[in-house]
Amino acid sequence: MMSHTQDPLDLFGIDYLEFYVSNARQAAHFYRSTLGMAPVAYAGLETGLRDRTSYVLERRHVRFLLTAPNLPGHPVGDHIARHGDGVRDIALRVRDAAAAYHAALRNGAQGVLEPTTTEDSHGRIVKATIAAYGDTVHSFIERDGYRGPFMPGFRAITERPPVPETGIAAIDHIVGNVELGHMEEWVDYYRDVLGFRQMIHFDDKDISTEYSALMSKVMQNGSGKIKFPINEPAGGRKKSQIAEFLEYYGGPGVQHIALSTGDICATVDTLRDAGIPFISVPPSYYDDLEGRVGRIDESRAALEERSILVDRDEEGYLLQIFSQPLQDRPTLFIEIIQRKGSRGFGKGNFRALFESIEREQEKRGNL
Ligand code: FE2
């Protein structure tokens, strides 16, 4: 039995999320002006990178790497042709990338990139990559002591365009959708390969209602800092939102990124003003809110006005809201979450939320 604090791969947290996008310059503009991510580093033709362009955006503890192909017939372009814009790499920061990579391979992972060292006058980075669900990968990043902008090959972006103050502070969790019957396989992968454990208070019985049409298990690393729920579709009365994702993404992939804030009302107002559309819930959701979740600090009106959902468990409560898909395909979306003691994922909201998502699916002709 593994202890709760043990972390065999020495995972410090999420180093960055790499998105493969068709146009990195425009995607950088989108994530800056909507989520308040500041562009900090660039690599492309001007830096000697011939085949692709990458922008690095940061905000507090969140780092995005947006990568687009510069030439036809490029693997990044092939990825986009199949999946549309989406998350390619959930990169994990480690103390020793080579050790993490070899341990992962010993435990059954498939290698994608052998440990590779790059160096410049700012120091040294070691990167190694393993396969995860679908075409998604996990890179291990060792950057201790590196003082440059992001990685060797990148140059700092010195222009400072306006960046809205959105209150987004960190990545709370990242959800993966996998095919029917494959959830357990990926639960085993996170346990055996990355040394994660399943969060015990999240039982799949709780979310297998007639509305849910999905099964979910939450895997987290030893420190509890990294949380990856894994969903698979389940048979329901209607076409599952997970099945819709799998069809449009062309297989398993990252369904949503949950971003934490200390003031969800202010964050939602800023994002909505910037053009992020959120899923609205019917007014009836708020009818007996206090009866369901007890006393909360926020006013019911403030939450109802913004369609913010509330859930409580034995440790406290959480506030959450889900965006519409961020691209043309009904694939990746974001969640904004504010935790007030609860370490859960809002299972009490599943029914109301799924009914709302189904209304959106209906508009797309996918129900
Ligand atoms: Fe979530």
mmCIF file of C-alpha atoms and ligand atoms in Angstrom:
data_model
loop_
_atom_site.group_PDB
_atom_site.id
_atom_site.type_symbol
_atom_site.label_atom_id
_atom_site.label_comp_id
_atom_site.label_asym_id
_atom_site.label_seq_id
_atom_site.Cartn_x
_atom_site.Cartn_y
_atom_site.Cartn_z
ATOM 1 C CA MET A 1 0.000 0.000 0.000
ATOM 2 C CA MET A 2 1.447 3.291 -1.116
ATOM 3 C CA SER A 3 1.470 6.081 1.439
ATOM 4 C CA HIS A 4 -0.512 9.189 0.626
ATOM 5 C CA THR A 5 2.465 11.483 0.309
ATOM 6 C CA GLN A 6 4.764 9.173 -1.635
ATOM 7 C CA ASP A 7 5.420 10.192 -5.218
ATOM 8 C CA PRO A 8 7.672 7.684 -6.972
ATOM 9 C CA LEU A 9 8.392 9.996 -9.933
ATOM 10 C CA ASP A 10 8.902 13.135 -7.824
ATOM 11 C CA LEU A 11 6.221 15.092 -9.679
ATOM 12 C CA PHE A 12 6.215 18.744 -8.591
ATOM 13 C CA GLY A 13 3.178 19.797 -10.592
ATOM 14 C CA ILE A 14 2.048 20.731 -14.080
ATOM 15 C CA ASP A 15 4.871 22.562 -15.857
ATOM 16 C CA TYR A 16 2.808 23.603 -18.878
ATOM 17 C CA LEU A 17 -0.009 22.559 -21.190
ATOM 18 C CA GLU A 18 0.927 22.449 -24.863
ATOM 19 C CA PHE A 19 -1.894 23.074 -27.316
ATOM 20 C CA TYR A 20 -1.544 22.194 -30.979
ATOM 21 C CA VAL A 21 -3.378 24.964 -32.820
ATOM 22 C CA SER A 22 -3.646 25.961 -36.459
ATOM 23 C CA ASN A 23 -2.512 29.539 -35.825
ATOM 24 C CA ALA A 24 -0.403 30.180 -32.715
ATOM 25 C CA ARG A 25 -0.314 33.958 -33.158
ATOM 26 C CA GLN A 26 -4.105 34.197 -33.180
ATOM 27 C CA ALA A 27 -4.526 31.626 -30.397
ATOM 28 C CA ALA A 28 -2.086 33.665 -28.250
ATOM 29 C CA HIS A 29 -4.264 36.715 -28.804
ATOM 30 C CA PHE A 30 -7.364 34.748 -27.782
ATOM 31 C CA TYR A 31 -5.917 33.338 -24.545
ATOM 32 C CA ARG A 32 -4.403 36.712 -23.622
ATOM 33 C CA SER A 33 -7.540 38.756 -24.180
ATOM 34 C CA THR A 34 -9.980 36.234 -22.681
ATOM 35 C CA LEU A 35 -8.171 34.411 -19.850
ATOM 36 C CA GLY A 36 -5.572 37.091 -19.159
ATOM 37 C CA MET A 37 -2.601 34.911 -20.096
ATOM 38 C CA ALA A 38 0.452 37.103 -20.740
ATOM 39 C CA PRO A 39 2.689 36.229 -23.729
ATOM 40 C CA VAL A 40 6.206 35.797 -22.321
ATOM 41 C CA ALA A 41 8.246 33.794 -24.849
ATOM 42 C CA TYR A 42 8.339 32.998 -28.553
ATOM 43 C CA ALA A 43 10.049 30.586 -30.914
ATOM 44 C CA GLY A 44 9.616 30.600 -34.690
ATOM 45 C CA LEU A 45 11.280 31.606 -37.942
ATOM 46 C CA GLU A 46 12.953 34.653 -36.352
ATOM 47 C CA THR A 47 14.586 32.487 -33.685
ATOM 48 C CA GLY A 48 15.766 29.856 -36.156
ATOM 49 C CA LEU A 49 12.893 27.412 -35.612
ATOM 50 C CA ARG A 50 11.910 26.570 -39.178
ATOM 51 C CA ASP A 51 9.051 24.086 -38.980
ATOM 52 C CA ARG A 52 6.819 25.445 -36.237
ATOM 53 C CA THR A 53 5.864 28.488 -34.204
ATOM 54 C CA SER A 54 5.333 28.503 -30.440
ATOM 55 C CA TYR A 55 4.108 31.137 -28.009
ATOM 56 C CA VAL A 56 4.400 30.736 -24.229
ATOM 57 C CA LEU A 57 1.717 32.436 -22.137
ATOM 58 C CA GLU A 58 1.718 32.688 -18.366
ATOM 59 C CA ARG A 59 -0.550 33.815 -15.609
ATOM 60 C CA ARG A 60 0.292 33.079 -11.949
ATOM 61 C CA HIS A 61 0.783 29.292 -11.821
ATOM 62 C CA VAL A 62 -0.716 28.580 -15.256
ATOM 63 C CA ARG A 63 1.508 28.189 -18.311
ATOM 64 C CA PHE A 64 0.285 27.472 -21.853
ATOM 65 C CA LEU A 65 2.491 26.623 -24.833
ATOM 66 C CA LEU A 66 0.695 27.208 -28.151
ATOM 67 C CA THR A 67 2.278 25.471 -31.127
ATOM 68 C CA ALA A 68 1.347 25.669 -34.834
ATOM 69 C CA PRO A 69 2.984 24.108 -37.915
ATOM 70 C CA ASN A 70 4.857 26.428 -40.321
ATOM 71 C CA LEU A 71 4.882 23.992 -43.240
ATOM 72 C CA PRO A 72 2.492 21.584 -44.976
ATOM 73 C CA GLY A 73 2.774 17.891 -44.190
ATOM 74 C CA HIS A 74 3.943 18.559 -40.643
ATOM 75 C CA PRO A 75 3.072 16.180 -37.762
ATOM 76 C CA VAL A 76 1.561 19.094 -35.804
ATOM 77 C CA GLY A 77 -0.643 19.818 -38.819
ATOM 78 C CA ASP A 78 -1.641 16.144 -39.029
ATOM 79 C CA HIS A 79 -2.648 16.276 -35.359
ATOM 80 C CA ILE A 80 -4.805 19.341 -36.004
ATOM 81 C CA ALA A 81 -6.368 17.814 -39.139
ATOM 82 C CA ARG A 82 -7.509 14.888 -37.035
ATOM 83 C CA HIS A 83 -8.382 16.505 -33.702
ATOM 84 C CA GLY A 84 -8.852 20.188 -34.376
ATOM 85 C CA ASP A 85 -7.174 22.568 -31.919
ATOM 86 C CA GLY A 86 -6.606 20.821 -28.601
ATOM 87 C CA VAL A 87 -4.255 19.848 -25.812
ATOM 88 C CA ARG A 88 -1.338 17.724 -26.990
ATOM 89 C CA ASP A 89 0.934 17.623 -23.937
ATOM 90 C CA ILE A 90 0.230 17.797 -20.221
ATOM 91 C CA ALA A 91 3.832 18.420 -19.191
ATOM 92 C CA LEU A 92 4.836 17.515 -15.647
ATOM 93 C CA ARG A 93 7.696 19.111 -13.779
ATOM 94 C CA VAL A 94 10.056 16.604 -12.202
ATOM 95 C CA ARG A 95 13.340 16.628 -10.325
ATOM 96 C CA ASP A 96 14.967 14.127 -12.709
ATOM 97 C CA ALA A 97 13.400 13.728 -16.172
ATOM 98 C CA ALA A 98 15.524 10.741 -17.223
ATOM 99 C CA ALA A 99 14.754 8.856 -14.010
ATOM 100 C CA ALA A 100 11.032 9.617 -14.345
ATOM 101 C CA TYR A 101 11.041 8.497 -17.988
ATOM 102 C CA HIS A 102 12.823 5.205 -17.333
ATOM 103 C CA ALA A 103 10.645 4.458 -14.301
ATOM 104 C CA ALA A 104 7.517 5.147 -16.391
ATOM 105 C CA LEU A 105 8.742 2.809 -19.161
ATOM 106 C CA ARG A 106 9.537 0.092 -16.621
ATOM 107 C CA ASN A 107 5.952 0.404 -15.404
ATOM 108 C CA GLY A 108 4.433 -0.018 -18.852
ATOM 109 C CA ALA A 109 4.489 3.426 -20.492
ATOM 110 C CA GLN A 110 5.251 3.850 -24.181
ATOM 111 C CA GLY A 111 8.136 6.229 -24.944
ATOM 112 C CA VAL A 112 7.642 9.167 -27.333
ATOM 113 C CA LEU A 113 10.833 11.184 -26.730
ATOM 114 C CA GLU A 114 13.958 9.845 -25.014
ATOM 115 C CA PRO A 115 15.457 12.132 -22.359
ATOM 116 C CA THR A 116 16.806 15.095 -24.335
ATOM 117 C CA THR A 117 18.983 17.881 -22.940
ATOM 118 C CA THR A 118 18.995 21.407 -24.355
ATOM 119 C CA GLU A 119 21.260 24.142 -23.120
ATOM 120 C CA ASP A 120 21.899 27.842 -23.554
ATOM 121 C CA SER A 121 23.545 30.612 -21.543
ATOM 122 C CA HIS A 122 20.600 30.524 -19.078
ATOM 123 C CA GLY A 123 21.103 26.897 -18.120
ATOM 124 C CA ARG A 124 19.848 23.475 -19.007
ATOM 125 C CA ILE A 125 16.503 21.710 -19.534
ATOM 126 C CA VAL A 126 15.921 17.970 -19.776
ATOM 127 C CA LYS A 127 12.723 16.810 -21.459
ATOM 128 C CA ALA A 128 11.367 13.284 -21.994
ATOM 129 C CA THR A 129 7.914 12.268 -23.191
ATOM 130 C CA ILE A 130 5.593 9.288 -22.778
ATOM 131 C CA ALA A 131 2.273 8.496 -24.465
ATOM 132 C CA ALA A 132 -1.049 8.907 -22.632
ATOM 133 C CA TYR A 133 -4.661 8.513 -23.852
ATOM 134 C CA GLY A 134 -5.288 8.996 -27.575
ATOM 135 C CA ASP A 135 -2.613 11.220 -29.119
ATOM 136 C CA THR A 136 -2.147 13.044 -25.811
ATOM 137 C CA VAL A 137 1.293 12.812 -24.170
ATOM 138 C CA HIS A 138 3.002 13.616 -20.873
ATOM 139 C CA SER A 139 6.415 15.246 -20.988
ATOM 140 C CA PHE A 140 8.677 15.193 -17.957
ATOM 141 C CA ILE A 141 10.404 18.549 -17.607
ATOM 142 C CA GLU A 142 13.525 19.043 -15.491
ATOM 143 C CA ARG A 143 14.286 22.748 -15.307
ATOM 144 C CA ASP A 144 16.059 23.238 -12.004
ATOM 145 C CA GLY A 145 18.178 26.323 -12.205
ATOM 146 C CA TYR A 146 17.072 27.324 -15.712
ATOM 147 C CA ARG A 147 16.856 31.127 -15.729
ATOM 148 C CA GLY A 148 15.847 31.892 -19.321
ATOM 149 C CA PRO A 149 12.429 32.463 -20.865
ATOM 150 C CA PHE A 150 10.795 29.007 -20.853
ATOM 151 C CA MET A 151 13.411 26.839 -22.613
ATOM 152 C CA PRO A 152 16.476 27.074 -24.848
ATOM 153 C CA GLY A 153 15.383 28.193 -28.338
ATOM 154 C CA PHE A 154 12.795 30.653 -27.004
ATOM 155 C CA ARG A 155 13.277 34.383 -26.747
ATOM 156 C CA ALA A 156 11.500 36.652 -24.306
ATOM 157 C CA ILE A 157 8.582 38.694 -25.593
ATOM 158 C CA THR A 158 9.288 42.248 -24.535
ATOM 159 C CA GLU A 159 6.194 44.020 -25.906
ATOM 160 C CA ARG A 160 3.599 44.252 -23.162
ATOM 161 C CA PRO A 161 0.114 44.258 -24.685
ATOM 162 C CA PRO A 162 -2.794 44.835 -22.261
ATOM 163 C CA VAL A 163 -3.640 41.731 -20.246
ATOM 164 C CA PRO A 164 -6.974 41.689 -18.390
ATOM 165 C CA GLU A 165 -6.932 40.888 -14.659
ATOM 166 C CA THR A 166 -9.053 37.728 -14.597
ATOM 167 C CA GLY A 167 -8.140 36.343 -11.174
ATOM 168 C CA ILE A 168 -7.181 32.964 -12.653
ATOM 169 C CA ALA A 169 -4.467 31.548 -10.413
ATOM 170 C CA ALA A 170 -3.756 27.869 -11.109
ATOM 171 C CA ILE A 171 -4.802 24.693 -12.883
ATOM 172 C CA ASP A 172 -7.109 22.817 -10.516
ATOM 173 C CA HIS A 173 -7.610 19.670 -12.606
ATOM 174 C CA ILE A 174 -7.538 18.406 -16.203
ATOM 175 C CA VAL A 175 -10.169 15.978 -17.430
ATOM 176 C CA GLY A 176 -9.573 13.331 -20.075
ATOM 177 C CA ASN A 177 -12.294 11.611 -22.110
ATOM 178 C CA VAL A 178 -11.588 8.030 -23.196
ATOM 179 C CA GLU A 179 -13.641 5.480 -25.156
ATOM 180 C CA LEU A 180 -16.368 3.287 -23.736
ATOM 181 C CA GLY A 181 -14.873 0.484 -21.680
ATOM 182 C CA HIS A 182 -11.416 2.078 -21.390
ATOM 183 C CA MET A 183 -11.650 4.128 -18.188
ATOM 184 C CA GLU A 184 -10.214 1.360 -15.985
ATOM 185 C CA GLU A 185 -7.257 0.916 -18.335
ATOM 186 C CA TRP A 186 -6.348 4.610 -17.929
ATOM 187 C CA VAL A 187 -7.006 4.523 -14.180
ATOM 188 C CA ASP A 188 -4.484 1.651 -14.082
ATOM 189 C CA TYR A 189 -2.049 3.670 -16.234
ATOM 190 C CA TYR A 190 -2.094 6.628 -13.841
ATOM 191 C CA ARG A 191 -1.695 4.273 -10.878
ATOM 192 C CA ASP A 192 1.025 2.028 -12.323
ATOM 193 C CA VAL A 193 2.969 4.419 -14.568
ATOM 194 C CA LEU A 194 2.705 7.734 -12.713
ATOM 195 C CA GLY A 195 2.085 6.443 -9.171
ATOM 196 C CA PHE A 196 -1.255 8.224 -8.784
ATOM 197 C CA ARG A 197 -4.074 6.948 -6.601
ATOM 198 C CA GLN A 198 -7.807 7.166 -6.935
ATOM 199 C CA MET A 199 -9.497 9.764 -4.754
ATOM 200 C CA ILE A 200 -11.649 7.628 -2.505
ATOM 201 C CA HIS A 201 -14.561 10.010 -1.951
ATOM 202 C CA PHE A 202 -15.476 10.116 -5.625
ATOM 203 C CA ASP A 203 -17.472 6.999 -6.385
ATOM 204 C CA ASP A 204 -18.790 6.244 -9.856
ATOM 205 C CA LYS A 205 -22.127 5.110 -8.366
ATOM 206 C CA ASP A 206 -22.781 8.728 -7.403
ATOM 207 C CA ILE A 207 -22.742 9.953 -10.972
ATOM 208 C CA SER A 208 -24.376 7.097 -12.840
ATOM 209 C CA THR A 209 -27.823 8.665 -12.984
ATOM 210 C CA GLU A 210 -30.071 8.492 -15.992
ATOM 211 C CA TYR A 211 -28.831 11.969 -16.941
ATOM 212 C CA SER A 212 -25.126 11.548 -16.431
ATOM 213 C CA ALA A 213 -24.329 9.254 -19.340
ATOM 214 C CA LEU A 214 -20.753 9.052 -18.134
ATOM 215 C CA MET A 215 -18.523 7.274 -15.680
ATOM 216 C CA SER A 216 -15.659 9.097 -14.031
ATOM 217 C CA LYS A 217 -12.769 8.358 -11.724
ATOM 218 C CA VAL A 218 -10.407 10.954 -10.347
ATOM 219 C CA MET A 219 -6.711 10.118 -10.197
ATOM 220 C CA GLN A 220 -4.290 12.283 -8.235
ATOM 221 C CA ASN A 221 -0.591 12.243 -7.489
ATOM 222 C CA GLY A 222 0.925 11.680 -4.061
ATOM 223 C CA SER A 223 1.019 15.359 -3.086
ATOM 224 C CA GLY A 224 -2.564 15.890 -4.298
ATOM 225 C CA LYS A 225 -1.383 18.762 -6.496
ATOM 226 C CA ILE A 226 -2.112 17.047 -9.807
ATOM 227 C CA LYS A 227 -5.669 15.813 -10.391
ATOM 228 C CA PHE A 228 -6.793 14.052 -13.561
ATOM 229 C CA PRO A 229 -10.403 12.851 -13.712
ATOM 230 C CA ILE A 230 -10.930 10.247 -16.466
ATOM 231 C CA ASN A 231 -14.363 9.990 -18.109
ATOM 232 C CA GLU A 232 -15.847 7.322 -20.304
ATOM 233 C CA PRO A 233 -19.287 7.471 -21.928
ATOM 234 C CA ALA A 234 -22.084 5.402 -20.438
ATOM 235 C CA GLY A 235 -25.339 4.382 -22.024
ATOM 236 C CA GLY A 236 -28.105 6.887 -21.340
ATOM 237 C CA ARG A 237 -31.385 7.941 -22.823
ATOM 238 C CA LYS A 238 -29.575 10.356 -25.098
ATOM 239 C CA LYS A 239 -26.247 10.625 -26.875
ATOM 240 C CA SER A 240 -23.639 11.227 -24.224
ATOM 241 C CA GLN A 241 -21.620 14.452 -24.220
ATOM 242 C CA ILE A 242 -18.533 12.205 -23.986
ATOM 243 C CA ALA A 243 -19.575 10.332 -27.144
ATOM 244 C CA GLU A 244 -19.997 13.693 -28.893
ATOM 245 C CA PHE A 245 -16.481 14.702 -27.815
ATOM 246 C CA LEU A 246 -14.949 11.409 -28.986
ATOM 247 C CA GLU A 247 -16.617 11.748 -32.379
ATOM 248 C CA TYR A 248 -15.453 15.330 -32.991
ATOM 249 C CA TYR A 249 -11.985 14.959 -31.453
ATOM 250 C CA GLY A 250 -11.436 11.727 -33.341
ATOM 251 C CA GLY A 251 -10.681 9.744 -30.199
ATOM 252 C CA PRO A 252 -9.643 10.298 -26.580
ATOM 253 C CA GLY A 253 -8.334 13.674 -25.458
ATOM 254 C CA VAL A 254 -8.506 16.504 -22.949
ATOM 255 C CA GLN A 255 -12.131 17.507 -22.400
ATOM 256 C CA HIS A 256 -11.706 20.412 -20.002
ATOM 257 C CA ILE A 257 -9.176 22.391 -18.029
ATOM 258 C CA ALA A 258 -10.380 23.623 -14.638
ATOM 259 C CA LEU A 259 -8.823 26.942 -13.624
ATOM 260 C CA SER A 260 -9.014 28.132 -10.035
ATOM 261 C CA THR A 261 -9.828 31.629 -8.846
ATOM 262 C CA GLY A 262 -10.256 33.312 -5.462
ATOM 263 C CA ASP A 263 -13.322 35.262 -6.635
ATOM 264 C CA ILE A 264 -15.450 33.377 -9.116
ATOM 265 C CA CYS A 265 -18.022 36.159 -9.610
ATOM 266 C CA ALA A 266 -15.346 38.676 -10.627
ATOM 267 C CA THR A 267 -13.587 36.119 -12.844
ATOM 268 C CA VAL A 268 -16.803 35.143 -14.629
ATOM 269 C CA ASP A 269 -17.714 38.808 -15.206
ATOM 270 C CA THR A 270 -14.299 39.519 -16.737
ATOM 271 C CA LEU A 271 -14.296 36.410 -18.934
ATOM 272 C CA ARG A 272 -17.860 36.961 -20.070
ATOM 273 C CA ASP A 273 -17.068 40.587 -20.998
ATOM 274 C CA ALA A 274 -14.074 39.276 -22.948
ATOM 275 C CA GLY A 275 -16.304 36.962 -24.962
ATOM 276 C CA ILE A 276 -16.170 33.562 -23.238
ATOM 277 C CA PRO A 277 -19.676 32.048 -23.408
ATOM 278 C CA PHE A 278 -20.694 29.972 -20.389
ATOM 279 C CA ILE A 279 -23.289 27.205 -20.021
ATOM 280 C CA SER A 280 -26.375 28.628 -18.336
ATOM 281 C CA VAL A 281 -28.484 26.632 -15.903
ATOM 282 C CA PRO A 282 -32.281 26.915 -15.494
ATOM 283 C CA PRO A 283 -33.509 29.265 -12.725
ATOM 284 C CA SER A 284 -35.067 26.259 -10.956
ATOM 285 C CA TYR A 285 -31.528 25.161 -10.014
ATOM 286 C CA TYR A 286 -31.471 28.019 -7.487
ATOM 287 C CA ASP A 287 -34.939 27.349 -5.992
ATOM 288 C CA ASP A 288 -33.770 25.428 -2.939
ATOM 289 C CA LEU A 289 -30.073 26.227 -3.087
ATOM 290 C CA GLU A 290 -29.569 26.815 0.657
ATOM 291 C CA GLY A 291 -31.659 23.733 1.432
ATOM 292 C CA ARG A 292 -29.250 21.658 -0.640
ATOM 293 C CA VAL A 293 -25.883 23.215 0.173
ATOM 294 C CA GLY A 294 -26.507 25.027 3.468
ATOM 295 C CA ARG A 295 -25.164 28.476 4.300
ATOM 296 C CA ILE A 296 -22.734 29.995 1.817
ATOM 297 C CA ASP A 297 -20.916 33.341 1.742
ATOM 298 C CA GLU A 298 -22.191 34.359 -1.700
ATOM 299 C CA SER A 299 -25.644 35.752 -2.393
ATOM 300 C CA ARG A 300 -27.998 33.513 -4.305
ATOM 301 C CA ALA A 301 -28.767 36.361 -6.705
ATOM 302 C CA ALA A 302 -25.086 36.851 -7.563
ATOM 303 C CA LEU A 303 -24.707 33.164 -8.393
ATOM 304 C CA GLU A 304 -28.001 32.874 -10.275
ATOM 305 C CA GLU A 305 -27.226 35.954 -12.385
ATOM 306 C CA ARG A 306 -24.026 34.244 -13.587
ATOM 307 C CA SER A 307 -25.220 30.595 -13.662
ATOM 308 C CA ILE A 308 -22.559 29.616 -11.100
ATOM 309 C CA LEU A 309 -23.100 26.154 -9.582
ATOM 310 C CA VAL A 310 -22.524 25.205 -5.927
ATOM 311 C CA ASP A 311 -21.779 21.847 -4.349
ATOM 312 C CA ARG A 312 -21.029 20.849 -0.782
ATOM 313 C CA ASP A 313 -19.393 17.816 0.804
ATOM 314 C CA GLU A 314 -18.215 17.000 4.330
ATOM 315 C CA GLU A 315 -15.150 19.274 3.969
ATOM 316 C CA GLY A 316 -16.762 22.428 2.624
ATOM 317 C CA TYR A 317 -18.189 23.713 -0.618
ATOM 318 C CA LEU A 318 -17.121 24.726 -4.106
ATOM 319 C CA LEU A 319 -18.378 27.099 -6.770
ATOM 320 C CA GLN A 320 -17.985 26.203 -10.445
ATOM 321 C CA ILE A 321 -19.050 27.158 -13.958
ATOM 322 C CA PHE A 322 -18.367 25.639 -17.376
ATOM 323 C CA SER A 323 -17.704 27.418 -20.646
ATOM 324 C CA GLN A 324 -18.968 26.513 -24.071
ATOM 325 C CA PRO A 325 -16.372 24.823 -26.325
ATOM 326 C CA LEU A 326 -13.430 27.167 -27.071
ATOM 327 C CA GLN A 327 -13.172 26.188 -30.752
ATOM 328 C CA ASP A 328 -15.516 25.260 -33.614
ATOM 329 C CA ARG A 329 -15.627 21.594 -32.697
ATOM 330 C CA PRO A 330 -17.565 20.675 -29.528
ATOM 331 C CA THR A 331 -14.382 19.471 -27.815
ATOM 332 C CA LEU A 332 -12.208 21.403 -25.315
ATOM 333 C CA PHE A 333 -13.822 23.770 -22.814
ATOM 334 C CA ILE A 334 -12.804 25.368 -19.523
ATOM 335 C CA GLU A 335 -14.196 25.277 -16.021
ATOM 336 C CA ILE A 336 -13.726 28.088 -13.516
ATOM 337 C CA ILE A 337 -13.669 26.804 -9.940
ATOM 338 C CA GLN A 338 -13.436 28.412 -6.513
ATOM 339 C CA ARG A 339 -12.895 26.026 -3.617
ATOM 340 C CA LYS A 340 -14.115 26.822 -0.136
ATOM 341 C CA GLY A 341 -12.955 23.704 1.663
ATOM 342 C CA SER A 342 -14.336 21.071 -0.690
ATOM 343 C CA ARG A 343 -11.846 18.917 -2.565
ATOM 344 C CA GLY A 344 -14.594 17.366 -4.703
ATOM 345 C CA PHE A 345 -15.627 17.978 -8.284
ATOM 346 C CA GLY A 346 -19.243 19.060 -7.977
ATOM 347 C CA LYS A 347 -20.960 15.704 -8.275
ATOM 348 C CA GLY A 348 -24.124 17.236 -6.785
ATOM 349 C CA ASN A 349 -24.283 19.446 -9.879
ATOM 350 C CA PHE A 350 -24.012 16.674 -12.434
ATOM 351 C CA ARG A 351 -27.717 16.345 -13.101
ATOM 352 C CA ALA A 352 -28.383 20.084 -13.564
ATOM 353 C CA LEU A 353 -25.188 20.460 -15.529
ATOM 354 C CA PHE A 354 -25.815 17.541 -17.866
ATOM 355 C CA GLU A 355 -29.320 18.762 -18.621
ATOM 356 C CA SER A 356 -27.811 22.116 -19.559
ATOM 357 C CA ILE A 357 -25.112 20.504 -21.695
ATOM 358 C CA GLU A 358 -27.752 18.373 -23.412
ATOM 359 C CA ARG A 359 -29.637 21.532 -24.370
ATOM 360 C CA GLU A 360 -26.446 22.781 -26.054
ATOM 361 C CA GLN A 361 -25.918 19.408 -27.786
ATOM 362 C CA GLU A 362 -29.461 19.634 -29.094
ATOM 363 C CA LYS A 363 -28.677 23.016 -30.683
ATOM 364 C CA ARG A 364 -25.731 21.362 -32.436
ATOM 365 C CA GLY A 365 -27.945 18.526 -33.716
ATOM 366 C CA ASN A 366 -25.928 16.005 -31.701
ATOM 367 C CA LEU A 367 -28.429 14.620 -29.235
HETATM 368 FE FE FE2 B 1 -14.013 19.673 -13.775
#
